[in-house]
Amino acid sequence: MNEVDKARQDDFHVTGDSPDAGCSGSACWMVVVPGPFFGGFTYHHDHDTVGPAPRPGVRVRIPFGQSERVGVILEPVRDEAGQETRALIEVLDHEPLLDSDTLACLVWAAAYYHHPLGEVVFSALPAALRGERSLRVPALRLTADGRVALEEGRVRGSRQQDVLGMLATCPGKAPVAVSELPGASAPVRRRLVEQGWVDLDEITAPATWPPSTAVETPVGDTPPPVLNDEQRAAVTAVEEAGRVFSTWLIEGVTGSGKTEVYLALIEQALAAGLQVLVVVPEISLTPQLIDRFARRLTVRPAVLHSGLSDGERMAAWRAVAAGSASLVIGTRSAAFVPLARPGLIVVDEEHDAALKQQEGFLYHARDVLIWRARQMDIPILLGSATPSLESLRHAWEGRYRHLTLTQRASGAQMPAIHCLDIRAQPMEGGISPALMRAIERHLLDGGQVMLYLNRRGYAPSLVCHACGYVAGCPHCDAYLTWHREVNRLRCHHCGFEQAVPRECPSCHAPLSVRGMGTEQLEDVLAARFPGFGIVRLDRDATAGKGVLAESLARIARGEARLVVGTQMLVKGHDFPGVTLVGVISADQALFASDFRGPERFAQSLLQVAGRAGRAERPGEVLVQTHDPAHPVLTRLLSDGYAAVMAAELAEREQAELPPTRFAALVRADAPQADAVRAFLTEVAGTLRETHGEALSVWGPVPAPLGRRAGRFRYQLLILARIRSELHRALWHIDERVGSRRPGQRIRWSIDVDPIDLA
Ligand code: ADP
Ligand code: ZN
């Protein structure tokens, strides 16, 4: 953490203390509410306010302008002489929802990512707890009379005896929720109260795990494998470093048994009575992982992702925060879940862009978790077959401990990767003769074949061969994709859709398709290889509930021997029958305009290649390209991933780009191009004037997609050698620009550590 971050964090000292009496004789509290506010608001607590005592992390109802809002108390505030404050209306929680460590992390994250604090704090709560929903439930407490009556055997009625008996076995005089006392029906409770044997009380609903409604699934029925030498060395290294903060980069080729390394370390943490948080980039990866974890460990993991109902999510979240769930597996938003007994954090596929939130609060779950691990003083494991350049650089320069797994754990060989030069080849639906022959050979040999094409739909554009017209989106600078299954043209950027025109709207000639999408590839293969069974994995084909699971099951059972898909294929799936992976075109990725293009290309290629040959049969990977001499491609195939990344790092250094510089992107959009350009020009001017020495400011330039959903998009890239200089500049923008909202319907945002410039 650098100076500015530290200072910012110290500004918001988060403590559990009660404040001194201030603000006209009663205690004052800083409360945050959702909205475009960078700080909190001060309220005082009248002692006759109803509800429990205020503490940091509890929800409160407050007057706000002319209305009322739900806020969260951040911290006590010292007396600010003469300041008029309004009173809290009600304190909603007995127990803080967010503990002081989590609050401190949220305060840091809001400052680091330059996002309004209340938005950040509320985004950390499960949706069900962002309003006034009460967690208080009725409870019973045993009285002294009740205890005596029980001991003297004066209690009649077995129900009453049971209830008093259960209360008597409770430690201390703690009240017990009525829902936890079988037999405590309303009449029984009434009789007990009338006798003076119990008092009615209210407590926070217990956060038990697993919930009583959970479906029984096998737990702990799979013994661990005997770890190989590399796995054992990795486990031992982390073990020997002890249970203190350290960041580990586990770089292991696909199928090298990284997950078994996590499992061994998770098991140890659980055995020590500690909690483990595992974050993965993709919701579709969680079911397999949950099943595998549950079978190997003896606990039932709590799960946190966006596919849950509000109720399920709240139950899991509360169980983790309360410590009753000791293992939690989640997607990026789980990065903020409070941990009662933190022991270990694991971030799997740490290179994956899905770990960065791309809308609203633009945080990177991996980076947030590294901060939390440091603050909680526990180890964090970052795993990947293709680590990000950021993490590799930290590892190369000794800030992260670097562990490598170079062999496949099951004994399988890594697949051989070859390039297919498709220049001047007679293509059949995007497939060259050489790839077609390979597909046929693998199918006849009994293997499964996977074809990767990162474009969904039937064809990426419809064109008129006579006049050159291309069907474009009226709201974006983008072509419309033809989806033949539904026979619609769709914009993949704004969701616009329309019927497919029968002819060219400008010259009335017939329209023809250009380019290739997964729907078309599926058609071509189904026609060429009938009877082999084919599954398509992309966002359109897997949209319905349960469809993805069923498709994956068909592949696993070997019913589908051909698999066609987008990026979805790349993500960690383990299909032992796949022997051939074909990449329909490397060219789009090789020539991507983004500065991370080469890095992304190498990652996707190796990840998709990693699906091949995971079991006994050796795997083969064929990559079609028009540029077989492309340096990134040749280096990857001859020297491997590390060589590509080392070259990439040198280029980034030369171009003064991340990770050798700290970067932020200021994005703005508006219905008028002039307005948005002028706005960013002014921001750029101010920055150059005030922070010119420390920064490079590039732009404003139009965003790669210059118009989207009818709005013109521009951006400004800010680069600094020193992180605190970057943050100083961003605070300057927040203060100067954020306080006087720009007019003309300009929307703008700051993206710290942007992962792409789109
Ligand atoms: P990764 O997470 O690196 O992709 P996994 O942990 O999923 O790798 O392991 C890949 C395959 O190898 C899995 O089927 C797993 O059960 C198996 N495996 C892992 N470690 C061992 C081992 N030590 N002995 C035998 N098989 C192993
Ligand atoms: Zn559009």
Short mmCIF file of C-alpha atoms and ligand atoms in Angstrom, two decimals, residues 225-228 231 252-262 292 348-349 405 408-410 574 614, ligand 1:
data_model
loop_
_atom_site.label_atom_id
_atom_site.label_comp_id
_atom_site.label_asym_id
_atom_site.label_seq_id
_atom_site.Cartn_x
_atom_site.Cartn_y
_atom_site.Cartn_z
CA PRO A 225 -4.86 -38.55 -4.57
CA VAL A 226 -1.23 -39.04 -3.62
CA LEU A 227 0.28 -35.71 -4.58
CA ASN A 228 3.14 -35.74 -7.08
CA GLN A 231 2.27 -30.61 -5.96
CA GLY A 252 0.53 -24.80 -13.39
CA VAL A 253 -0.15 -26.04 -16.91
CA THR A 254 -3.74 -27.06 -17.64
CA GLY A 255 -4.50 -30.28 -15.79
CA SER A 256 -1.40 -30.07 -13.60
CA GLY A 257 -3.40 -30.55 -10.41
CA LYS A 258 -3.59 -26.99 -9.08
CA THR A 259 -7.00 -27.73 -7.62
CA GLU A 260 -5.52 -30.60 -5.60
CA VAL A 261 -2.93 -28.20 -4.21
CA TYR A 262 -5.70 -25.83 -3.15
CA ARG A 292 -15.59 -31.77 -6.18
CA ASP A 348 -8.58 -19.52 -9.32
CA GLU A 349 -7.94 -18.49 -12.94
CA LEU A 405 3.56 -27.20 -11.86
CA ARG A 408 -0.07 -32.96 -16.09
CA ALA A 409 -0.97 -34.68 -12.83
CA SER A 410 -2.80 -37.60 -14.37
CA ASP A 574 -12.58 -31.08 -17.96
CA ARG A 614 -6.57 -34.64 -20.66
P1 ADP B 1 -5.92 -28.10 -12.64
O1 ADP B 1 -6.67 -27.48 -11.50
O2 ADP B 1 -4.46 -27.72 -12.66
O3 ADP B 1 -6.54 -27.96 -13.99
P2 ADP B 1 -6.83 -30.57 -11.49
O4 ADP B 1 -6.52 -30.43 -10.05
O5 ADP B 1 -8.24 -30.40 -11.93
O6 ADP B 1 -5.87 -29.66 -12.36
O7 ADP B 1 -6.28 -31.98 -11.95
C1 ADP B 1 -6.42 -32.46 -13.28
C2 ADP B 1 -6.78 -33.92 -13.22
O8 ADP B 1 -5.71 -34.66 -12.63
C3 ADP B 1 -8.00 -34.18 -12.36
O9 ADP B 1 -8.75 -35.20 -12.96
C4 ADP B 1 -7.42 -34.65 -11.03
O10 ADP B 1 -8.29 -35.50 -10.35
C5 ADP B 1 -6.15 -35.35 -11.46
N1 ADP B 1 -5.09 -35.28 -10.45
C6 ADP B 1 -4.68 -34.18 -9.80
N2 ADP B 1 -3.66 -34.46 -8.97
C7 ADP B 1 -3.44 -35.78 -9.08
C8 ADP B 1 -2.49 -36.70 -8.51
N3 ADP B 1 -1.59 -36.27 -7.62
N4 ADP B 1 -2.58 -37.98 -8.87
C9 ADP B 1 -3.47 -38.39 -9.77
N5 ADP B 1 -4.37 -37.60 -10.37
C10 ADP B 1 -4.36 -36.31 -10.04
#
